[in-house]
Amino acid sequence: MAGDSIGQLFRFTNWGESHGKAIGGVLEGCPAGISLSEDDLQPALDRRRPGQSKIVTQRKEADAVEILSGLYEGKTTGTPISLMIRNQDQRSKDYSEMAQLYRPSHADFTYQQKYGIRDVAGGGRSSARVTAPTVAAGAIAEKILQQFCGVSIVAYVKSVAEIEYSNFDPLVTREQVEQSVVRCPELSIAEKMIQKIEATRKQGDSIGGVIECVIQSVPVGLGEPIFDKLEADLAKAMLSINASKGFEIGSGFAGTRLSGSEHNDPFINSNGTIATRSNYSGGIQGGISNGMPIVFRVAFKPTATIIQDQQTVNLEGEAVTFKAKGRHDPCVLPRAVPIVEAMAALTLCDHWLRYRGYQNLTSE
Amino acid sequence: MAGDSIGQLFRFTNWGESHGKAIGGVLEGCPAGISLSEDDLQPALDRRRPGQSKIVTQRKEADAVEILSGLYEGKTTGTPISLMIRNQDQRSKDYSEMAQLYRPSHADFTYQQKYGIRDVAGGGRSSARVTAPTVAAGAIAEKILQQFCGVSIVAYVKSVAEIEYSNFDPLVTREQVEQSVVRCPELSIAEKMIQKIEATRKQGDSIGGVIECVIQSVPVGLGEPIFDKLEADLAKAMLSINASKGFEIGSGFAGTRLSGSEHNDPFINSNGTIATRSNYSGGIQGGISNGMPIVFRVAFKPTATIIQDQQTVNLEGEAVTFKAKGRHDPCVLPRAVPIVEAMAALTLCDHWLRYRGYQNLTSE
Amino acid sequence: MAGDSIGQLFRFTNWGESHGKAIGGVLEGCPAGISLSEDDLQPALDRRRPGQSKIVTQRKEADAVEILSGLYEGKTTGTPISLMIRNQDQRSKDYSEMAQLYRPSHADFTYQQKYGIRDVAGGGRSSARVTAPTVAAGAIAEKILQQFCGVSIVAYVKSVAEIEYSNFDPLVTREQVEQSVVRCPELSIAEKMIQKIEATRKQGDSIGGVIECVIQSVPVGLGEPIFDKLEADLAKAMLSINASKGFEIGSGFAGTRLSGSEHNDPFINSNGTIATRSNYSGGIQGGISNGMPIVFRVAFKPTATIIQDQQTVNLEGEAVTFKAKGRHDPCVLPRAVPIVEAMAALTLCDHWLRYRGYQNLTSE
Amino acid sequence: MAGDSIGQLFRFTNWGESHGKAIGGVLEGCPAGISLSEDDLQPALDRRRPGQSKIVTQRKEADAVEILSGLYEGKTTGTPISLMIRNQDQRSKDYSEMAQLYRPSHADFTYQQKYGIRDVAGGGRSSARVTAPTVAAGAIAEKILQQFCGVSIVAYVKSVAEIEYSNFDPLVTREQVEQSVVRCPELSIAEKMIQKIEATRKQGDSIGGVIECVIQSVPVGLGEPIFDKLEADLAKAMLSINASKGFEIGSGFAGTRLSGSEHNDPFINSNGTIATRSNYSGGIQGGISNGMPIVFRVAFKPTATIIQDQQTVNLEGEAVTFKAKGRHDPCVLPRAVPIVEAMAALTLCDHWLRYRGYQNLTSE
């Protein structure tokens, strides 16, 4: 209700602010008996954390996660898993200037208006830093989906500004993605993206792009017919990521230019399994997964923080000039890849558990 | 949980199948004391119903809604409002062929796999017909938002296949939109769209397009910081509409090609009110409405039902040929306009009521 | 959220007012493939309806339920089941006096204060009449529990005023209960209760009592450890019934006078099944069903409507005298028995489906 | 859904096990701008913690709470408040015997059956220790209710075994309650209770009792008409407390022996405010608070842990004898008083925020 939780049976509640004592979250509804330790979560966190490569912010944060509950002798017990990441450097620098104005396209103005109070230190609750516990929870979801269903989730950077990786390989692997720091699976394109990001940083500017995500081996039957369609819950999950501005599944916006006779996915018998020849549907029909790969894309705007003079107003509504300081991401996409995967994993795992309760109910 | 409800404080639960006895829904959380009658709901239903113009399906359904509860002497009482639309022609034609195969890009296969049973009459629960009660509920939400906040919600067809209305006027009115049966506010473009739809129908084919929605006078403060961001809930609402494949807000996918210095929306003092000069943010920052117009777009695929031979498989997985019969929409967009408005109204009204509980809490 | 729904995966939403066009409800999350018709629901409704015997109100209401959705060829489809009961006699008598005052111990005052408007006809939303659709939904829940788990739910009148049936037979059957119109399984006690009720009616007064409920063959594992303990959800369900004032499970309030050495239930091996020798726990330990019979009791106050002069105030706060007219129940307990069973069935069925999603998850 | 959360708009999620690294919880939906620090929470925790007096367990646990998020410069920001209490002594003693058997009337058997795994250290998730974070969250709820509405919540021990405080003073204060370590407001009765508890401990046995709670200055209008009646949510909250077996409001079970003419609460004009002369309703009518004191009672069974030989079975179902070791509460009631208050505060604060969203909506 308060908007800090996602999921129904498998629910994650996120808490914390950028420069508070800690950030963290609570994962409810994790099945019992699963081997789990911090080592399962750290790789995803390391792919999200600052300072991991030359093209992301050079801030140093270890993002070491601690599991505080829900485990007994290395296995989950079915009770809530509490995750915590201590904020290492709580000494706030001087935020007195920022407290007096509204940074363009940040959450400063809306938080101030809604709450009458605003944690200016590092952006407080609106900082992308608070996605870290979500990534840790997503790693648990992914482990469950992999273990019980063999699901694989791979996201990658499809475009940075106008530089686009236009191929599509449904069998793309995370290893291929991780070959470049920008997380585009084709190295020649990746190199151009990296150069673009570096040039942008030198200008004190920022750029956006598109992330594509492919999910293989999804069980048939996940999603609900009307409002909790699987694509609807994925759309919500993706639009809840900081800086995201759009979501499309399967053919998406480009598919609006096709005719039905081009766009329909013919069913075929593929070695005894019913599949579709094309996949414009993106793996979901009528709100329910059909067993084909789920494919979607998420648009990310250029980050709002730029190291250039900008016009804005102060709390009194007077025009002022603002120029950000410090180390920032000129492009969020490389670090957003594991966030997209985590949100997808949380969404699918919840729907899988919701569906399980109804499966195999034989009747009169 | 079961996916037939949307909203938290202001919640709508939809029920019914295309060819069942009736379709309907229950709206919980409507404030008390609002004048309401069926006359408030019928105009929106009439804009959604079949047979309203030459470019939509020629099926005849009156879609007359009945309010069964929640009113006393013409005013809402704060108790659930039950809405019902009787299905007029329940005599099902012969669905025996359809029951034996999976129509391409329909929900036949996924419903059969998930439930082990499928209501083939008119598509059952997967029919767009079941959006009618949602449109009625949306009309109530819109009335509330208009009455208490002066909110106006206007959606229109922005493109049909490659024919696009590329202007943008934030002050577009519903009257302008209603001037053409295709619901594009520019008549010269509308005419081309109509011709395209008619040509497509003659070929037994279908086409898609994009709907844009502009919401004026949104109160500042709606939406929650993390998972229930206002754009996330709008995305979910839009992706829950039949045939939708994408959602973008503000600059959307195109904005991924701008730099931050181009994309940031400078705050200005507009006659004593803090506003932004540009609106790439689409009226939402940090998940919370900022008072600027909310602007988003929804992609709709070409409808799956086409009057052409298609390859598919039967329940046994054997290849068969299928050709649909009957009267269908070659393009869903004109009738989807009021559905987009209804889903937006339901989403905003819920967030407005959630926020109201916290407003004006003065403290020590 | 709005309080008209109960359950999570298996959720029932109730709507309607005593003298509106109809009353009804929507049941979401019913498994697919279950044979169902109105005939399955009517017996429970007939046990709840007015006019069924000489000791209940002599109003005539058929309470014929209509299933409007969720069925295909006589089987459930997994989609929402819409239930409707038309109110037969909508002609409201003269409520002008009642509209001007607050009847003692009714909902008149609180509704007026909360909503600023009040449906005075027959009590509107606060009438026990609106439990009828809930009883119909409960009959579906009971059918599911019976069919898949063999669960049996039997409630009966344990006391009317000071007349108490003090025996306890965990194997009591519904047939035994139905042998008397007061629904007490021991006929000699039942006769005294009936006499007491009749004497009370002659005085224009009312009386209360206690209903006991025994649930056999409950699967082990239903309920959650902390806030959604099975007894907590049962308590909520029972306290949501009109006129109920208390709930106790197992040893209940009397158990507070035992010592731990008397009260603890020793585990035993009963032909290969682990059971407990005594059942002070009432079938639930740590919030989770343990396979023993669930036993609880619900206190019902004397009905607020009495045919005697009562002091109260009018809307202006002035002292007035009020005397109810019409036909009323002098004792709600006989008709509350099927309501208790329905609420128990809805609660258990929801927990059973919640648990099913997690059962038999084998791990590394 | 997973049962670790309570509340809708104002929601508390509890996590942790008795002997894990820490216990804690997350409170969502706290209004912004409220002064708050650990000092506001510690008094309630100190009233709940072990070792506070001679009649409770002599274990030493400081229960020092840390607020990890949701504060900025000493005020709440409207974002989740994360609460953590480190478990001081994580060295688990030898639980190997306990791991092999099911202690009578504990959660051992049901947890093992439901989850297939069980945290035996100190009872894991089923330990009453995990109520500590709930008490801290309740202190926040109570502060909000006190600050904005002047609500006061006072619970006390009404009976210990057969020793009963039979008076009732709606103006009882927490100071009066705290005058005795057993938390009964009448000192002569309190002394008898203390003697009874001490005698019970010497026998290695345990006893139960009843806690009564009085809530003053409740705003009119809290609670919803049908399933979320205020008394229903209070009943759920109370039955979710460890060892509770019953709940009754107002006249409760005793009221079932009154006639309607005795039981009805006449409305009166009390200096311009509409009140009731008697309060058998317990402050709630039709599910909604009426402004009179809310009065309810909760039954607590004798604690399951006793220092006596008990018969039970081991994991293989074989009969074994078990005798608990260590320091335990012979009577939970003195320490349960602040838990009852906390659960009441959480429930009321949630309903108050839910209602606020609808208050003062003026209409056409």
mmCIF file with all atom_site columns, N, CA and C in Angstrom, chain B residues 31-72:
data_model
loop_
_atom_site.group_PDB
_atom_site.id
_atom_site.type_symbol
_atom_site.label_atom_id
_atom_site.label_alt_id
_atom_site.label_comp_id
_atom_site.label_asym_id
_atom_site.label_entity_id
_atom_site.label_seq_id
_atom_site.pdbx_PDB_ins_code
_atom_site.Cartn_x
_atom_site.Cartn_y
_atom_site.Cartn_z
_atom_site.occupancy
_atom_site.B_iso_or_equiv
_atom_site.pdbx_formal_charge
_atom_site.auth_seq_id
_atom_site.auth_comp_id
_atom_site.auth_asym_id
_atom_site.auth_atom_id
_atom_site.pdbx_PDB_model_num
ATOM 1   N N  . PRO B 1 31 ? -15.932 7.642  -2.459  1.00 0.00 ? 31 PRO B N  1
ATOM 2   C CA . PRO B 1 31 ? -16.379 8.538  -1.393  1.00 0.00 ? 31 PRO B CA 1
ATOM 3   C C  . PRO B 1 31 ? -17.897 8.665  -1.361  1.00 0.00 ? 31 PRO B C  1
ATOM 4   N N  . ALA B 1 32 ? -18.425 8.978  -0.194  1.00 0.00 ? 32 ALA B N  1
ATOM 5   C CA . ALA B 1 32 ? -19.866 9.137  -0.021  1.00 0.00 ? 32 ALA B CA 1
ATOM 6   C C  . ALA B 1 32 ? -20.313 10.533 -0.439  1.00 0.00 ? 32 ALA B C  1
ATOM 7   N N  . GLY B 1 33 ? -21.588 10.628 -0.802  1.00 0.00 ? 33 GLY B N  1
ATOM 8   C CA . GLY B 1 33 ? -22.190 11.939 -1.017  1.00 0.00 ? 33 GLY B CA 1
ATOM 9   C C  . GLY B 1 33 ? -22.087 12.480 -2.424  1.00 0.00 ? 33 GLY B C  1
ATOM 10  N N  . ILE B 1 34 ? -21.624 11.656 -3.365  1.00 0.00 ? 34 ILE B N  1
ATOM 11  C CA . ILE B 1 34 ? -21.484 12.117 -4.746  1.00 0.00 ? 34 ILE B CA 1
ATOM 12  C C  . ILE B 1 34 ? -22.745 11.770 -5.525  1.00 0.00 ? 34 ILE B C  1
ATOM 13  N N  . SER B 1 35 ? -23.284 12.729 -6.239  1.00 0.00 ? 35 SER B N  1
ATOM 14  C CA . SER B 1 35 ? -24.450 12.468 -7.089  1.00 0.00 ? 35 SER B CA 1
ATOM 15  C C  . SER B 1 35 ? -24.027 11.526 -8.200  1.00 0.00 ? 35 SER B C  1
ATOM 16  N N  . LEU B 1 36 ? -24.795 10.486 -8.409  1.00 0.00 ? 36 LEU B N  1
ATOM 17  C CA . LEU B 1 36 ? -24.394 9.501  -9.418  1.00 0.00 ? 36 LEU B CA 1
ATOM 18  C C  . LEU B 1 36 ? -25.611 8.767  -9.933  1.00 0.00 ? 36 LEU B C  1
ATOM 19  N N  . SER B 1 37 ? -25.618 8.544  -11.241 1.00 0.00 ? 37 SER B N  1
ATOM 20  C CA . SER B 1 37 ? -26.649 7.691  -11.824 1.00 0.00 ? 37 SER B CA 1
ATOM 21  C C  . SER B 1 37 ? -26.064 7.021  -13.060 1.00 0.00 ? 37 SER B C  1
ATOM 22  N N  . GLU B 1 38 ? -26.822 6.120  -13.638 1.00 0.00 ? 38 GLU B N  1
ATOM 23  C CA . GLU B 1 38 ? -26.369 5.452  -14.850 1.00 0.00 ? 38 GLU B CA 1
ATOM 24  C C  . GLU B 1 38 ? -26.057 6.459  -15.957 1.00 0.00 ? 38 GLU B C  1
ATOM 25  N N  . ASP B 1 39 ? -26.725 7.602  -15.931 1.00 0.00 ? 39 ASP B N  1
ATOM 26  C CA . ASP B 1 39 ? -26.484 8.600  -16.974 1.00 0.00 ? 39 ASP B CA 1
ATOM 27  C C  . ASP B 1 39 ? -25.057 9.124  -16.961 1.00 0.00 ? 39 ASP B C  1
ATOM 28  N N  . ASP B 1 40 ? -24.403 9.055  -15.794 1.00 0.00 ? 40 ASP B N  1
ATOM 29  C CA . ASP B 1 40 ? -23.011 9.501  -15.736 1.00 0.00 ? 40 ASP B CA 1
ATOM 30  C C  . ASP B 1 40 ? -22.071 8.513  -16.414 1.00 0.00 ? 40 ASP B C  1
ATOM 31  N N  . LEU B 1 41 ? -22.507 7.272  -16.545 1.00 0.00 ? 41 LEU B N  1
ATOM 32  C CA . LEU B 1 41 ? -21.605 6.220  -17.017 1.00 0.00 ? 41 LEU B CA 1
ATOM 33  C C  . LEU B 1 41 ? -21.817 5.902  -18.485 1.00 0.00 ? 41 LEU B C  1
ATOM 34  N N  . GLN B 1 42 ? -23.029 6.143  -18.968 1.00 0.00 ? 42 GLN B N  1
ATOM 35  C CA . GLN B 1 42 ? -23.347 5.674  -20.307 1.00 0.00 ? 42 GLN B CA 1
ATOM 36  C C  . GLN B 1 42 ? -22.515 6.350  -21.409 1.00 0.00 ? 42 GLN B C  1
ATOM 37  N N  . PRO B 1 43 ? -22.229 7.644  -21.316 1.00 0.00 ? 43 PRO B N  1
ATOM 38  C CA . PRO B 1 43 ? -21.448 8.252  -22.407 1.00 0.00 ? 43 PRO B CA 1
ATOM 39  C C  . PRO B 1 43 ? -20.109 7.550  -22.645 1.00 0.00 ? 43 PRO B C  1
ATOM 40  N N  . ALA B 1 44 ? -19.401 7.232  -21.599 1.00 0.00 ? 44 ALA B N  1
ATOM 41  C CA . ALA B 1 44 ? -18.116 6.536  -21.780 1.00 0.00 ? 44 ALA B CA 1
ATOM 42  C C  . ALA B 1 44 ? -18.349 5.162  -22.389 1.00 0.00 ? 44 ALA B C  1
ATOM 43  N N  . LEU B 1 45 ? -19.391 4.474  -21.928 1.00 0.00 ? 45 LEU B N  1
ATOM 44  C CA . LEU B 1 45 ? -19.702 3.152  -22.487 1.00 0.00 ? 45 LEU B CA 1
ATOM 45  C C  . LEU B 1 45 ? -20.068 3.265  -23.966 1.00 0.00 ? 45 LEU B C  1
ATOM 46  N N  . ASP B 1 46 ? -20.764 4.309  -24.320 1.00 0.00 ? 46 ASP B N  1
ATOM 47  C CA . ASP B 1 46 ? -21.157 4.473  -25.717 1.00 0.00 ? 46 ASP B CA 1
ATOM 48  C C  . ASP B 1 46 ? -19.946 4.720  -26.615 1.00 0.00 ? 46 ASP B C  1
ATOM 49  N N  . ARG B 1 47 ? -18.927 5.345  -26.063 1.00 0.00 ? 47 ARG B N  1
ATOM 50  C CA . ARG B 1 47 ? -17.701 5.562  -26.840 1.00 0.00 ? 47 ARG B CA 1
ATOM 51  C C  . ARG B 1 47 ? -16.902 4.265  -26.977 1.00 0.00 ? 47 ARG B C  1
ATOM 52  N N  . ARG B 1 48 ? -17.155 3.287  -26.118 1.00 0.00 ? 48 ARG B N  1
ATOM 53  C CA . ARG B 1 48 ? -16.443 2.018  -26.190 1.00 0.00 ? 48 ARG B CA 1
ATOM 54  C C  . ARG B 1 48 ? -17.201 0.949  -26.968 1.00 0.00 ? 48 ARG B C  1
ATOM 55  N N  . ARG B 1 49 ? -18.503 1.074  -27.086 1.00 0.00 ? 49 ARG B N  1
ATOM 56  C CA . ARG B 1 49 ? -19.308 -0.051 -27.539 1.00 0.00 ? 49 ARG B CA 1
ATOM 57  C C  . ARG B 1 49 ? -19.150 -0.334 -29.038 1.00 0.00 ? 49 ARG B C  1
ATOM 58  N N  . PRO B 1 50 ? -19.436 -1.557 -29.426 1.00 0.00 ? 50 PRO B N  1
ATOM 59  C CA . PRO B 1 50 ? -19.400 -1.926 -30.840 1.00 0.00 ? 50 PRO B CA 1
ATOM 60  C C  . PRO B 1 50 ? -20.484 -1.174 -31.608 1.00 0.00 ? 50 PRO B C  1
ATOM 61  N N  . GLY B 1 51 ? -20.338 -1.118 -32.924 1.00 0.00 ? 51 GLY B N  1
ATOM 62  C CA . GLY B 1 51 ? -21.404 -0.603 -33.773 1.00 0.00 ? 51 GLY B CA 1
ATOM 63  C C  . GLY B 1 51 ? -21.562 0.897  -33.754 1.00 0.00 ? 51 GLY B C  1
ATOM 64  N N  . GLN B 1 52 ? -20.655 1.617  -33.123 1.00 0.00 ? 52 GLN B N  1
ATOM 65  C CA . GLN B 1 52 ? -20.829 3.066  -33.013 1.00 0.00 ? 52 GLN B CA 1
ATOM 66  C C  . GLN B 1 52 ? -20.451 3.818  -34.278 1.00 0.00 ? 52 GLN B C  1
ATOM 67  N N  . SER B 1 53 ? -19.684 3.181  -35.172 1.00 0.00 ? 53 SER B N  1
ATOM 68  C CA . SER B 1 53 ? -19.285 3.862  -36.405 1.00 0.00 ? 53 SER B CA 1
ATOM 69  C C  . SER B 1 53 ? -18.930 2.819  -37.438 1.00 0.00 ? 53 SER B C  1
ATOM 70  N N  . LYS B 1 54 ? -18.657 3.290  -38.650 1.00 0.00 ? 54 LYS B N  1
ATOM 71  C CA . LYS B 1 54 ? -18.393 2.355  -39.744 1.00 0.00 ? 54 LYS B CA 1
ATOM 72  C C  . LYS B 1 54 ? -17.039 1.654  -39.609 1.00 0.00 ? 54 LYS B C  1
ATOM 73  N N  . ILE B 1 55 ? -16.127 2.206  -38.812 1.00 0.00 ? 55 ILE B N  1
ATOM 74  C CA . ILE B 1 55 ? -14.785 1.609  -38.760 1.00 0.00 ? 55 ILE B CA 1
ATOM 75  C C  . ILE B 1 55 ? -14.599 0.639  -37.602 1.00 0.00 ? 55 ILE B C  1
ATOM 76  N N  . VAL B 1 56 ? -15.643 0.404  -36.847 1.00 0.00 ? 56 VAL B N  1
ATOM 77  C CA . VAL B 1 56 ? -15.512 -0.582 -35.771 1.00 0.00 ? 56 VAL B CA 1
ATOM 78  C C  . VAL B 1 56 ? -16.423 -1.766 -36.076 1.00 0.00 ? 56 VAL B C  1
ATOM 79  N N  . THR B 1 57 ? -16.302 -2.801 -35.250 1.00 0.00 ? 57 THR B N  1
ATOM 80  C CA . THR B 1 57 ? -17.130 -3.981 -35.473 1.00 0.00 ? 57 THR B CA 1
ATOM 81  C C  . THR B 1 57 ? -18.609 -3.602 -35.496 1.00 0.00 ? 57 THR B C  1
ATOM 82  N N  . GLN B 1 58 ? -19.355 -4.262 -36.371 1.00 0.00 ? 58 GLN B N  1
ATOM 83  C CA . GLN B 1 58 ? -20.764 -3.911 -36.545 1.00 0.00 ? 58 GLN B CA 1
ATOM 84  C C  . GLN B 1 58 ? -21.676 -4.720 -35.625 1.00 0.00 ? 58 GLN B C  1
ATOM 85  N N  . ARG B 1 59 ? -21.085 -5.468 -34.710 1.00 0.00 ? 59 ARG B N  1
ATOM 86  C CA . ARG B 1 59 ? -21.936 -6.151 -33.742 1.00 0.00 ? 59 ARG B CA 1
ATOM 87  C C  . ARG B 1 59 ? -22.793 -5.128 -33.009 1.00 0.00 ? 59 ARG B C  1
ATOM 88  N N  . LYS B 1 60 ? -23.977 -5.525 -32.622 1.00 0.00 ? 60 LYS B N  1
ATOM 89  C CA . LYS B 1 60 ? -24.882 -4.620 -31.920 1.00 0.00 ? 60 LYS B CA 1
ATOM 90  C C  . LYS B 1 60 ? -24.947 -5.006 -30.457 1.00 0.00 ? 60 LYS B C  1
ATOM 91  N N  . GLU B 1 61 ? -24.392 -4.207 -29.611 1.00 0.00 ? 61 GLU B N  1
ATOM 92  C CA . GLU B 1 61 ? -24.515 -4.426 -28.170 1.00 0.00 ? 61 GLU B CA 1
ATOM 93  C C  . GLU B 1 61 ? -24.793 -3.076 -27.524 1.00 0.00 ? 61 GLU B C  1
ATOM 94  N N  . ALA B 1 62 ? -25.842 -2.999 -26.748 1.00 0.00 ? 62 ALA B N  1
ATOM 95  C CA . ALA B 1 62 ? -26.228 -1.704 -26.192 1.00 0.00 ? 62 ALA B CA 1
ATOM 96  C C  . ALA B 1 62 ? -25.318 -1.306 -25.035 1.00 0.00 ? 62 ALA B C  1
ATOM 97  N N  . ASP B 1 63 ? -24.770 -2.294 -24.348 1.00 0.00 ? 63 ASP B N  1
ATOM 98  C CA . ASP B 1 63 ? -23.928 -2.024 -23.186 1.00 0.00 ? 63 ASP B CA 1
ATOM 99  C C  . ASP B 1 63 ? -24.598 -1.069 -22.206 1.00 0.00 ? 63 ASP B C  1
ATOM 100 N N  . ALA B 1 64 ? -25.831 -1.366 -21.877 1.00 0.00 ? 64 ALA B N  1
ATOM 101 C CA . ALA B 1 64 ? -26.547 -0.530 -20.908 1.00 0.00 ? 64 ALA B CA 1
ATOM 102 C C  . ALA B 1 64 ? -26.191 -0.984 -19.510 1.00 0.00 ? 64 ALA B C  1
ATOM 103 N N  . VAL B 1 65 ? -25.634 -0.073 -18.741 1.00 0.00 ? 65 VAL B N  1
ATOM 104 C CA . VAL B 1 65 ? -25.149 -0.441 -17.419 1.00 0.00 ? 65 VAL B CA 1
ATOM 105 C C  . VAL B 1 65 ? -26.229 -0.194 -16.368 1.00 0.00 ? 65 VAL B C  1
ATOM 106 N N  . GLU B 1 66 ? -26.242 -1.053 -15.369 1.00 0.00 ? 66 GLU B N  1
ATOM 107 C CA . GLU B 1 66 ? -27.176 -0.926 -14.258 1.00 0.00 ? 66 GLU B CA 1
ATOM 108 C C  . GLU B 1 66 ? -26.366 -0.811 -12.969 1.00 0.00 ? 66 GLU B C  1
ATOM 109 N N  . ILE B 1 67 ? -26.687 0.177  -12.140 1.00 0.00 ? 67 ILE B N  1
ATOM 110 C CA . ILE B 1 67 ? -26.039 0.307  -10.833 1.00 0.00 ? 67 ILE B CA 1
ATOM 111 C C  . ILE B 1 67 ? -26.905 -0.424 -9.817  1.00 0.00 ? 67 ILE B C  1
ATOM 112 N N  . LEU B 1 68 ? -26.336 -1.453 -9.193  1.00 0.00 ? 68 LEU B N  1
ATOM 113 C CA . LEU B 1 68 ? -27.144 -2.310 -8.318  1.00 0.00 ? 68 LEU B CA 1
ATOM 114 C C  . LEU B 1 68 ? -27.012 -1.979 -6.837  1.00 0.00 ? 68 LEU B C  1
ATOM 115 N N  . SER B 1 69 ? -26.009 -1.215 -6.474  1.00 0.00 ? 69 SER B N  1
ATOM 116 C CA . SER B 1 69 ? -25.799 -0.937 -5.047  1.00 0.00 ? 69 SER B CA 1
ATOM 117 C C  . SER B 1 69 ? -24.974 0.318  -4.871  1.00 0.00 ? 69 SER B C  1
ATOM 118 N N  . GLY B 1 70 ? -24.895 0.778  -3.626  1.00 0.00 ? 70 GLY B N  1
ATOM 119 C CA . GLY B 1 70 ? -23.998 1.879  -3.295  1.00 0.00 ? 70 GLY B CA 1
ATOM 120 C C  . GLY B 1 70 ? -24.608 3.258  -3.459  1.00 0.00 ? 70 GLY B C  1
ATOM 121 N N  . LEU B 1 71 ? -25.890 3.331  -3.851  1.00 0.00 ? 71 LEU B N  1
ATOM 122 C CA . LEU B 1 71 ? -26.553 4.626  -4.012  1.00 0.00 ? 71 LEU B CA 1
ATOM 123 C C  . LEU B 1 71 ? -27.731 4.722  -3.052  1.00 0.00 ? 71 LEU B C  1
ATOM 124 N N  . TYR B 1 72 ? -27.989 5.905  -2.573  1.00 0.00 ? 72 TYR B N  1
ATOM 125 C CA . TYR B 1 72 ? -29.199 6.156  -1.793  1.00 0.00 ? 72 TYR B CA 1
ATOM 126 C C  . TYR B 1 72 ? -29.715 7.533  -2.191  1.00 0.00 ? 72 TYR B C  1
#
